[in-house]
Amino acid sequence: MSRLVVVSNRIADPRKTASGGLAVALGQALEATGGLWFGWSGKVVEGGTPGEGELRLQNAGKVQLATVDLSKEDHDSYYLGYSNGVLWPVFHYRLDLADFDAGYIGGYRRVNQMFAHKLKALLKPDDIIWVHDYHMIPLAAELRAMGCKQRMGFFLHIPLPPPLMLAAVPEHDWLMRSLFAYDLVGFQSEADVNHFARYVGTETSADILGEHEFRAFGKTLQVQSFPIGIDVDEFIEVGKGRESQEMYEQMRSEYSRRRLLLGVERLDYSKGLPQRLKAFRQLLQAYPENMGSATLIQIASPSRESVDAYGALLQELESLCGAINGNFGELDWMPVRYIHRNVARKRLPGLYRAASVALVTPLRDGMNLVAKEFVAAQDPDDPGVLVLSRFAGAAAQMRDALLVNPYDTTRTAETMQRALQMPLEERQRRHKALLEGIRKEDVHWWRQRFLAALAAVPTA
Ligand code: ADP
Ligand code: F6P
C-alpha cells in the first residue's frame, strides 16, 4: 500500500494539544493511516540563512514527523508577509487589510523551493502526497520541476474568493497556474469550487472539460469540494475525561446564577469578534432581562501578532470589552470575560458543555471546526444552541443552527435572545439533527473521500 505523505506549514504531534483547525484535523487523519507529516518546525532561527533550515525527523506513534526550521528572514516574508499579509486577507475577502509588499513573494517562493528540496529526499516513488493550505500552493510545481511523478493532491482550508478579488493579488496568475501541477484540488465548499471555475473561465484559456475537470498548461486537473469535519467520537471521549468534567463542574458552580454565551477562536479578524461584541452589547440594551445574567466568555488565543492587522484587532477588542464591562457591569457581574489565551484541548469540551449558547460568527471562514466541536460536546438531553454565521463554510452543512449575518447587529442580538430562550424540545431537535450531520460527515469521511478521489485520478 502507498504511504501517505501530508505536507502543511503548521504541524503538531498528533498525541498532543493543537490549536488551529488544520493541525487538529490532520493529526486525527494521520493517526488513522500512519505516514509522514512534513512541515515547518515552528522554530525561527535568528540570523539563519534564507532558504536554509535544519531538517529533523522524529516518530510520534504511527506518524513520522519531518520538520524544517525557518530563518527569521524567511519566516517574515513567507509566513507573516506573503501567507498571512497577502493571501489570508484576500482569500477572506479583506482586500483592505492586504499588505501587497513586493518583497514578500521572493520569500514565499524560496521557502516553497526549500521545502520541495527537503521533501524530495524523503519521498518514495509510490507515495501519495497531500499538500495543505495557502502557504504551499506552489509546492507541487516545485516538486514536479525536480522530477517528482507521485500523485499529488492539494486542499485549501480557507475560502477561495471570487475571481475579481483573487485578481487583486499581483501574482494571481502564477499562483493559479501552480495549482495545475496537482492531480486533484479540494476546496471546503461548492461556493469555492464555483469561484475556481469562474476564475479559470475568465482569467485563463483553460478548457472546462466538466463540472469538476479542467485542462490547461498541458495538464488536466480535478477540482471538488470536500468539507472538513471533526472526529466526533474522539471529541466525545475527551469530554468524558477528568479535565473536561472538572472544567464543566467549575464553570457550572462559578456561573450558577448566569447564562453563558461562549466564543472560542484564534484572535483573527476573519472571526467577526468586534461585530459579535457589538451584538452582545445590543442584546443587553434591547433585552434588559439579561442584565446581571447573560455572560459572554470570549476565548481568543494569540495568533500572528506581528502582522499589523492583528495588533489593531487586539486593541479594538480590549477596548470594546472594557467599554461593555464599564457601562453595564455590576460589582457582582461582569458581562464579558475576555481571555487572551489557549484553552487546553482536554478541557475544551467541558467549557462548550457549560455554555447555553455558542457564538460562531465569522465574517468569512473556510469551515470553522469550533461549530462542530460545540455540537459534539453537548448533553443531548439538555443541549446548548449554536448561533452560526452564514459566512462560515460550516453553514452549508449545519442548517439546524441559528444562522445569522454577523454584520447585522440588531438581528444577531435578536438571534442571541432567541437562542437563550429556546424551549428544550426545539434545542433537542436541532441538536440531534446537527449531531447526525457532523457524525456522518466527520474527519474520517473527509479524509477517505479526498484520498479516494486522488487515487481515482487517471495519471499519464
Ligand atoms: P482556524 O483553523 O481558523 O483556527 P477552526 O475553527 O476551523 O479555525 O479551528 C480551530 C481549532 O483550534 C479548533 O479545533 C479549536 O478547538 C482550536 N482552538 C481555537 N482557538 C482555541 C483556543 N483559544 N483554545 C484552544 N483551542 C482553540
Ligand atoms: O485553518 C486555517 C489556518 O490558517 C491553518 O492553515 C493554520 O494552521 C491555522 O489556521 C492556524 O494558523 P497559524 O498556523 O498561522 O497559527
Coordinates of C-alpha atoms and ligand atoms in Angstrom, one line a residue:
M1 CA 0.0 0.0 0.0
S2 CA 1.2 3.5 -0.8
R3 CA 2.5 5.7 2.1
L4 CA 0.5 8.9 2.8
V5 CA 2.7 12.0 2.9
V6 CA 1.0 15.0 4.4
V7 CA 2.6 18.4 3.9
S8 CA 1.4 21.5 5.8
N9 CA 3.0 24.6 7.2
R10 CA 1.7 24.0 10.7
I11 CA 2.3 20.6 12.1
A12 CA 1.8 19.1 15.5
D13 CA 2.4 15.9 17.4
P14 CA -0.9 14.2 16.9
R15 CA -0.8 12.9 20.5
K16 CA -0.6 16.5 21.9
T17 CA -2.8 19.6 22.1
A18 CA -3.0 21.7 18.9
S19 CA -4.9 24.9 18.3
G20 CA -5.9 25.7 14.7
G21 CA -8.3 23.6 12.6
L22 CA -5.7 22.3 10.2
A23 CA -3.3 20.8 12.8
V24 CA -6.2 19.2 14.7
A25 CA -7.8 17.7 11.6
L26 CA -4.6 16.4 10.1
G27 CA -3.4 14.9 13.3
Q28 CA -6.6 13.0 13.5
A29 CA -6.4 11.9 9.9
L30 CA -2.8 10.7 10.1
E31 CA -3.4 8.9 13.4
A32 CA -5.7 6.6 11.4
T33 CA -3.5 5.8 8.4
G34 CA 0.1 6.4 9.7
G35 CA 2.6 8.1 7.3
L36 CA 4.9 11.0 7.1
W37 CA 3.9 14.6 8.1
F38 CA 6.2 17.3 6.7
G39 CA 6.2 21.0 7.6
W40 CA 7.6 23.9 9.5
S41 CA 9.0 23.1 13.0
G42 CA 7.5 26.3 14.4
K43 CA 11.1 27.4 15.1
V44 CA 12.5 30.7 13.8
V45 CA 16.3 30.9 13.7
E46 CA 17.6 34.5 14.3
G47 CA 20.4 35.2 11.9
G48 CA 19.7 31.9 9.9
T49 CA 20.5 31.8 6.2
P50 CA 17.4 32.5 4.0
G51 CA 16.4 29.4 2.0
E52 CA 18.1 27.1 4.5
G53 CA 16.8 25.2 7.6
E54 CA 17.6 22.2 9.6
L55 CA 15.5 19.1 8.9
R56 CA 14.6 16.9 11.9
L57 CA 12.9 13.5 11.9
Q58 CA 11.0 12.1 14.8
N59 CA 8.5 9.4 15.4
A60 CA 5.1 10.1 17.0
G61 CA 3.2 6.9 17.3
K62 CA 2.3 5.7 13.8
V63 CA 3.3 9.0 12.3
Q64 CA 6.8 10.1 11.3
L65 CA 7.2 13.9 11.7
A66 CA 9.7 15.7 9.4
T67 CA 10.2 19.4 10.4
V68 CA 12.3 22.2 9.0
D69 CA 13.3 25.4 10.8
L70 CA 12.9 28.8 9.1
S71 CA 15.4 31.7 9.2
K72 CA 14.0 34.9 10.6
E73 CA 14.0 36.5 7.1
D74 CA 12.1 33.5 5.6
H75 CA 9.6 33.5 8.4
D76 CA 8.9 37.2 8.0
S77 CA 8.5 37.1 4.2
Y78 CA 6.9 33.7 3.7
Y79 CA 4.8 33.2 6.8
L80 CA 4.0 36.7 8.1
G81 CA 4.4 38.6 4.9
Y82 CA 3.0 36.7 1.9
S83 CA 0.9 33.9 3.5
N84 CA -0.7 36.0 6.3
G85 CA -0.2 39.5 5.0
V86 CA -1.4 38.9 1.4
L87 CA -3.1 35.6 0.8
W88 CA -5.0 35.3 4.1
P89 CA -6.7 38.7 3.9
V90 CA -7.5 38.5 0.2
F91 CA -8.8 34.9 0.5
H92 CA -11.0 36.1 3.4
Y93 CA -12.4 39.0 1.2
R94 CA -10.4 41.6 3.1
L95 CA -8.5 43.5 0.4
D96 CA -8.5 46.5 2.7
L97 CA -6.2 44.6 5.1
A98 CA -3.8 43.1 2.5
D99 CA -0.2 44.4 2.5
F100 CA 1.0 44.0 -1.1
D101 CA 4.7 44.5 -0.3
A102 CA 6.6 43.4 -3.4
G103 CA 9.3 41.9 -1.2
Y104 CA 7.3 39.1 0.3
I105 CA 6.8 36.9 -2.8
G106 CA 10.6 36.2 -3.0
G107 CA 10.5 34.6 0.4
Y108 CA 7.3 32.7 -0.4
R109 CA 8.9 31.1 -3.5
R110 CA 12.2 30.5 -1.7
V111 CA 10.6 28.6 1.2
N112 CA 8.4 26.5 -1.1
Q113 CA 11.6 25.6 -3.1
M114 CA 13.4 24.7 0.1
F115 CA 10.5 22.6 1.4
A116 CA 10.3 20.8 -2.0
H117 CA 14.0 20.1 -2.0
K118 CA 14.0 18.7 1.6
L119 CA 10.8 16.7 1.0
K120 CA 12.1 15.2 -2.2
A121 CA 14.9 13.5 -0.4
L122 CA 12.4 11.7 1.9
L123 CA 10.0 10.5 -0.9
K124 CA 9.4 7.0 -2.2
P125 CA 8.2 6.6 -5.8
D126 CA 4.7 5.3 -4.9
D127 CA 4.0 7.8 -2.1
I128 CA 0.7 9.7 -2.2
I129 CA 1.4 13.4 -1.4
W130 CA -1.3 15.6 0.1
V131 CA -0.4 19.3 0.4
H132 CA -2.4 21.7 2.6
D133 CA -3.3 25.3 2.6
Y134 CA -2.3 28.6 1.1
H135 CA 1.3 28.6 2.4
M136 CA 2.1 25.8 0.0
I137 CA 0.2 26.5 -3.2
P138 CA 3.4 26.2 -5.5
L139 CA 4.8 23.2 -3.7
A140 CA 3.7 20.6 -6.4
A141 CA 5.0 22.8 -9.2
E142 CA 8.4 22.9 -7.4
L143 CA 8.4 19.1 -6.9
R144 CA 7.4 18.5 -10.5
A145 CA 10.3 20.7 -11.7
M146 CA 12.6 18.5 -9.7
G147 CA 11.2 15.4 -11.5
C148 CA 8.7 14.1 -8.9
K149 CA 6.0 12.0 -10.6
Q150 CA 4.0 10.9 -7.5
R151 CA 0.2 11.5 -7.2
M152 CA -0.3 14.9 -5.6
G153 CA -3.4 16.5 -4.1
F154 CA -4.0 19.9 -2.6
F155 CA -6.6 21.0 -0.1
L156 CA -7.4 24.6 0.7
H157 CA -8.6 25.1 4.2
I158 CA -9.6 28.7 3.7
P159 CA -12.1 30.1 1.2
L160 CA -11.3 30.9 -2.4
P161 CA -12.6 34.4 -3.2
P162 CA -14.5 35.4 -6.3
P163 CA -12.3 35.9 -9.4
L164 CA -12.1 39.7 -9.4
M165 CA -11.0 39.7 -5.8
L166 CA -8.4 37.0 -6.4
A167 CA -7.1 39.1 -9.4
A168 CA -6.0 41.7 -6.9
V169 CA -3.1 39.5 -5.9
P170 CA -0.3 40.7 -8.1
E171 CA 0.9 37.1 -8.7
H172 CA -2.6 35.5 -9.1
D173 CA -1.9 34.0 -12.5
W174 CA 1.2 32.3 -11.3
L175 CA -0.5 31.0 -8.2
M176 CA -3.5 29.6 -10.0
R177 CA -1.3 28.1 -12.7
S178 CA 0.7 26.4 -9.9
L179 CA -2.4 24.6 -8.9
F180 CA -2.4 22.7 -12.2
A181 CA 0.7 20.8 -11.1
Y182 CA -1.6 18.9 -8.7
D183 CA -3.8 16.0 -9.8
L184 CA -6.6 16.9 -7.5
V185 CA -7.5 20.2 -5.8
G186 CA -10.1 20.2 -3.0
F187 CA -12.0 23.2 -1.5
Q188 CA -14.2 23.4 1.6
S189 CA -17.4 24.3 -0.3
E190 CA -19.2 24.4 -3.6
A191 CA -19.0 28.2 -3.5
D192 CA -15.2 27.9 -3.6
V193 CA -15.3 25.4 -6.5
N194 CA -17.6 27.8 -8.3
H195 CA -15.2 30.6 -7.8
F196 CA -12.4 28.5 -9.1
A197 CA -14.4 27.5 -12.2
R198 CA -15.3 31.2 -12.9
Y199 CA -11.7 32.2 -12.4
V200 CA -10.3 29.7 -15.0
G201 CA -13.2 30.6 -17.3
T202 CA -12.5 34.3 -17.3
E203 CA -8.8 34.7 -16.5
T204 CA -7.2 31.7 -18.3
S205 CA -7.5 29.8 -21.5
A206 CA -8.2 26.6 -19.7
D207 CA -10.7 24.1 -21.2
I208 CA -13.5 23.3 -18.9
L209 CA -14.0 19.6 -19.5
G210 CA -16.8 19.1 -17.0
E211 CA -18.1 20.4 -13.8
H212 CA -15.1 19.2 -11.9
E213 CA -12.4 18.8 -14.6
F214 CA -10.2 21.5 -16.2
R215 CA -7.4 21.3 -18.7
A216 CA -4.7 24.0 -19.0
F217 CA -0.9 24.2 -19.3
G218 CA -0.8 20.7 -20.7
K219 CA -2.3 19.2 -17.6
T220 CA -5.8 18.0 -16.5
L221 CA -6.9 18.9 -13.0
Q222 CA -9.8 17.6 -11.0
V223 CA -11.5 20.0 -8.6
Q224 CA -14.1 19.2 -6.0
S225 CA -15.5 20.2 -2.6
F226 CA -14.6 18.2 0.5
P227 CA -16.0 19.9 3.6
I228 CA -13.7 19.1 6.5
G229 CA -15.1 17.5 9.7
I230 CA -14.0 16.6 13.2
D231 CA -13.5 13.2 14.9
V232 CA -16.8 13.3 16.8
D233 CA -16.3 10.1 18.8
E234 CA -12.8 11.2 19.9
F235 CA -14.1 14.6 21.0
I236 CA -16.9 12.9 22.9
E237 CA -14.3 10.7 24.6
V238 CA -12.2 13.8 25.5
G239 CA -15.4 15.2 27.0
K240 CA -15.7 12.2 29.4
G241 CA -12.2 12.7 30.7
R242 CA -11.3 14.2 34.1
E243 CA -10.0 17.6 32.9
S244 CA -13.2 18.2 30.8
Q245 CA -15.5 17.1 33.6
E246 CA -13.6 19.4 36.1
M247 CA -13.9 22.3 33.7
Y248 CA -17.6 21.7 33.4
E249 CA -18.2 21.5 37.1
Q250 CA -16.1 24.6 37.8
M251 CA -18.0 26.6 35.2
R252 CA -21.4 25.5 36.4
S253 CA -20.7 26.3 40.0
E254 CA -19.0 29.6 39.3
Y255 CA -21.7 30.8 36.9
S256 CA -24.7 29.0 38.6
R257 CA -26.8 32.2 38.5
R258 CA -25.8 33.1 35.0
R259 CA -26.5 32.1 31.4
L260 CA -23.3 31.6 29.5
L261 CA -22.6 32.6 25.9
L262 CA -19.3 31.4 24.5
G263 CA -16.8 32.2 21.8
V264 CA -13.6 30.3 21.2
E265 CA -11.1 31.1 18.4
R266 CA -7.7 32.4 17.4
L267 CA -7.8 36.2 17.7
D268 CA -8.3 36.8 13.9
Y269 CA -10.1 39.5 12.0
S270 CA -11.9 36.8 10.0
K271 CA -13.8 35.7 13.1
G272 CA -16.0 38.7 13.5
L273 CA -15.1 39.4 17.1
P274 CA -15.9 43.2 17.2
Q275 CA -19.2 42.6 15.5
R276 CA -20.0 39.9 18.0
L277 CA -19.3 42.1 20.9
K278 CA -21.4 44.9 19.5
A279 CA -24.3 42.4 19.0
F280 CA -23.8 41.2 22.6
R281 CA -24.0 44.9 23.8
Q282 CA -27.2 45.2 21.8
L283 CA -28.6 42.1 23.5
L284 CA -28.1 43.8 26.9
Q285 CA -29.6 47.0 25.7
A286 CA -32.6 45.6 23.8
Y287 CA -33.4 42.8 26.3
P288 CA -32.7 44.2 29.8
E289 CA -33.8 41.0 31.4
N290 CA -30.3 39.7 30.5
M291 CA -28.7 42.3 32.7
G292 CA -27.0 40.6 35.7
S293 CA -27.3 37.2 34.0
A294 CA -26.0 36.8 30.4
T295 CA -22.2 36.5 30.4
L296 CA -20.1 36.2 27.3
I297 CA -16.9 34.2 27.8
Q298 CA -14.7 35.1 24.9
I299 CA -11.6 33.0 24.5
A300 CA -9.3 34.4 21.8
S301 CA -5.9 32.8 21.6
P302 CA -2.9 34.9 20.4
S303 CA -2.2 34.4 16.7
R304 CA 0.2 36.1 14.1
E305 CA 0.7 39.1 16.4
S306 CA 3.5 40.7 14.4
V307 CA 1.1 41.2 11.5
D308 CA -0.2 44.8 11.8
A309 CA -3.9 44.0 11.3
Y310 CA -3.8 41.5 14.2
G311 CA -2.3 44.1 16.6
A312 CA -5.0 46.6 15.7
L313 CA -7.7 44.0 16.3
L314 CA -6.3 43.2 19.7
Q315 CA -6.6 46.8 20.7
E316 CA -10.1 47.2 19.3
L317 CA -11.3 44.1 21.2
E318 CA -9.7 45.1 24.5
S319 CA -11.4 48.5 24.2
L320 CA -14.8 47.1 23.4
C321 CA -14.7 44.6 26.2
G322 CA -13.6 47.3 28.6
A323 CA -16.4 49.6 27.5
I324 CA -19.1 47.0 27.8
N325 CA -18.0 45.9 31.2
G326 CA -17.6 49.6 32.3
N327 CA -21.1 50.6 31.0
F328 CA -23.1 47.5 32.0
G329 CA -21.1 45.7 34.7
E330 CA -22.1 45.5 38.4
L331 CA -20.0 44.8 41.4
D332 CA -21.1 41.2 41.3
W333 CA -21.5 40.7 37.5
M334 CA -19.1 41.3 34.6
P335 CA -20.9 40.8 31.2
V336 CA -17.8 39.9 29.3
R337 CA -15.0 37.6 30.3
Y338 CA -12.3 38.1 27.7
I339 CA -9.4 35.6 27.9
H340 CA -6.4 36.1 25.5
R341 CA -5.1 32.5 25.8
N342 CA -5.4 29.0 24.6
V343 CA -7.6 26.5 26.5
A344 CA -6.1 23.0 26.8
R345 CA -7.9 20.7 24.4
K346 CA -8.7 18.3 27.2
R347 CA -10.7 21.0 28.9
L348 CA -12.5 22.4 25.9
P349 CA -15.5 20.0 25.8
G350 CA -16.3 20.9 29.4
L351 CA -16.3 24.6 28.5
Y352 CA -18.5 24.1 25.5
R353 CA -20.9 22.0 27.5
A354 CA -21.3 24.6 30.2
A355 CA -22.4 27.2 27.7
S356 CA -26.1 27.8 26.8
V357 CA -25.2 29.4 23.5
A358 CA -22.1 29.2 21.3
L359 CA -21.4 32.3 19.1
V360 CA -19.6 31.2 16.0
T361 CA -20.0 34.3 13.9
P362 CA -17.0 34.7 11.5
L363 CA -17.3 37.3 8.7
R364 CA -15.8 34.6 6.4
D365 CA -14.4 31.2 7.3
G366 CA -13.3 28.2 5.3
M367 CA -15.1 25.8 7.6
N368 CA -14.9 26.6 11.3
L369 CA -14.4 23.4 13.4
V370 CA -15.4 25.1 16.6
A371 CA -19.0 25.0 15.5
K372 CA -18.8 21.2 15.1
E373 CA -16.9 20.7 18.4
F374 CA -19.6 22.7 20.2
V375 CA -22.3 20.3 18.9
A376 CA -20.3 17.2 19.7
A377 CA -19.7 18.4 23.3
Q378 CA -23.4 18.9 24.2
D379 CA -25.5 16.9 26.5
P380 CA -28.2 15.6 24.1
D381 CA -30.8 15.8 26.9
D382 CA -30.1 19.4 27.6
P383 CA -28.1 20.8 24.7
G384 CA -26.9 24.4 24.1
V385 CA -27.8 26.4 21.0
L386 CA -25.4 27.1 18.1
V387 CA -25.6 30.6 16.6
L388 CA -23.6 30.3 13.4
S389 CA -22.6 32.9 10.7
R390 CA -24.0 32.2 7.3
F391 CA -20.5 33.1 6.0
A392 CA -18.8 30.2 7.7
G393 CA -18.2 27.2 5.5
A394 CA -19.9 25.1 8.1
A395 CA -23.2 26.9 7.4
A396 CA -23.7 24.8 4.3
Q397 CA -23.8 21.6 6.4
M398 CA -25.3 22.9 9.7
R399 CA -28.7 24.2 8.6
D400 CA -30.2 23.4 12.0
A401 CA -28.1 26.0 13.7
L402 CA -29.5 29.5 14.1
L403 CA -27.9 31.2 11.1
V404 CA -27.0 34.9 11.3
N405 CA -25.5 37.7 9.2
P406 CA -22.8 38.9 11.7
Y407 CA -22.8 42.4 10.1
D408 CA -26.4 42.8 11.1
T409 CA -26.1 43.7 14.8
T410 CA -29.8 44.0 15.6
R411 CA -30.8 40.7 14.1
T412 CA -27.7 38.9 15.6
A413 CA -28.8 40.3 19.0
E414 CA -32.3 39.1 18.4
T415 CA -31.0 35.6 17.5
M416 CA -28.9 35.5 20.7
Q417 CA -32.1 36.3 22.6
R418 CA -34.0 33.6 20.7
A419 CA -31.1 31.1 21.5
L420 CA -31.2 32.0 25.2
Q421 CA -35.0 31.4 25.3
M422 CA -35.3 28.4 23.1
P423 CA -37.5 25.7 24.6
L424 CA -35.9 22.4 25.5
E425 CA -37.8 20.4 22.8
E426 CA -36.5 22.6 20.0
R427 CA -33.0 22.6 21.4
Q428 CA -33.0 18.8 21.4
R429 CA -34.4 18.5 17.9
R430 CA -31.9 20.9 16.4
H431 CA -29.0 19.3 18.3
K432 CA -30.0 15.8 17.2
A433 CA -30.0 16.9 13.5
L434 CA -26.7 18.7 13.9
L435 CA -25.0 15.8 15.6
E436 CA -26.2 13.3 13.0
G437 CA -24.8 15.6 10.3
I438 CA -21.3 16.1 11.9
R439 CA -21.1 12.3 12.6
K440 CA -22.0 11.4 9.0
E441 CA -19.5 13.9 7.5
D442 CA -16.7 13.6 10.0
V443 CA -12.9 13.9 9.6
H444 CA -12.6 10.3 8.5
W445 CA -15.3 10.8 5.8
W446 CA -13.4 13.9 4.7
R447 CA -10.0 12.1 4.5
Q448 CA -11.4 9.0 2.8
R449 CA -13.3 11.0 0.2
F450 CA -10.3 13.1 -0.6
L451 CA -7.8 10.2 -0.8
A452 CA -10.3 8.0 -2.8
A453 CA -10.8 10.9 -5.3
L454 CA -7.0 11.3 -5.5
A455 CA -6.4 7.6 -6.1
A456 CA -9.1 7.6 -8.8
V457 CA -7.5 10.4 -10.9
P458 CA -6.2 8.9 -14.1
T459 CA -2.5 9.7 -14.4
A460 CA -0.4 10.0 -17.5
Ligands
ADP1 P1 -8.9 28.1 12.4 O1 -8.4 27.0 11.6 O2 -9.1 29.4 11.5 O3 -8.1 28.4 13.6 P2 -11.2 26.5 13.2 O4 -12.5 26.8 13.9 O5 -11.5 25.7 11.9 O6 -10.4 27.8 12.9 O7 -10.3 25.5 14.1 C1 -9.8 26.0 15.3 C2 -9.3 24.8 16.1 O8 -8.4 25.3 17.0 C3 -10.4 24.0 16.8 O9 -10.1 22.7 16.9 C4 -10.4 24.7 18.2 O10 -10.8 23.9 19.2 C5 -9.0 25.1 18.3 N1 -8.9 26.4 19.0 C6 -9.1 27.6 18.5 N2 -9.0 28.6 19.4 C7 -8.6 28.0 20.6 C8 -8.3 28.4 21.9 N3 -8.4 29.7 22.2 N4 -8.0 27.5 22.8 C9 -8.0 26.2 22.5 N5 -8.2 25.7 21.2 C10 -8.6 26.6 20.3
F6P2 O1 -7.1 26.6 9.1 C1 -6.5 27.8 8.6 C2 -5.2 28.0 9.2 O2 -4.6 29.1 8.7 C3 -4.3 26.9 9.1 O3 -3.6 26.8 7.9 C4 -3.4 27.1 10.3 O4 -2.7 26.1 10.7 C5 -4.4 27.6 11.3 O5 -5.4 28.3 10.6 C6 -3.8 28.4 12.5 O6 -3.0 29.5 12.0 P1 -1.4 29.5 12.2 O7 -0.8 28.2 11.7 O8 -1.0 30.7 11.4 O9 -1.2 29.6 13.6

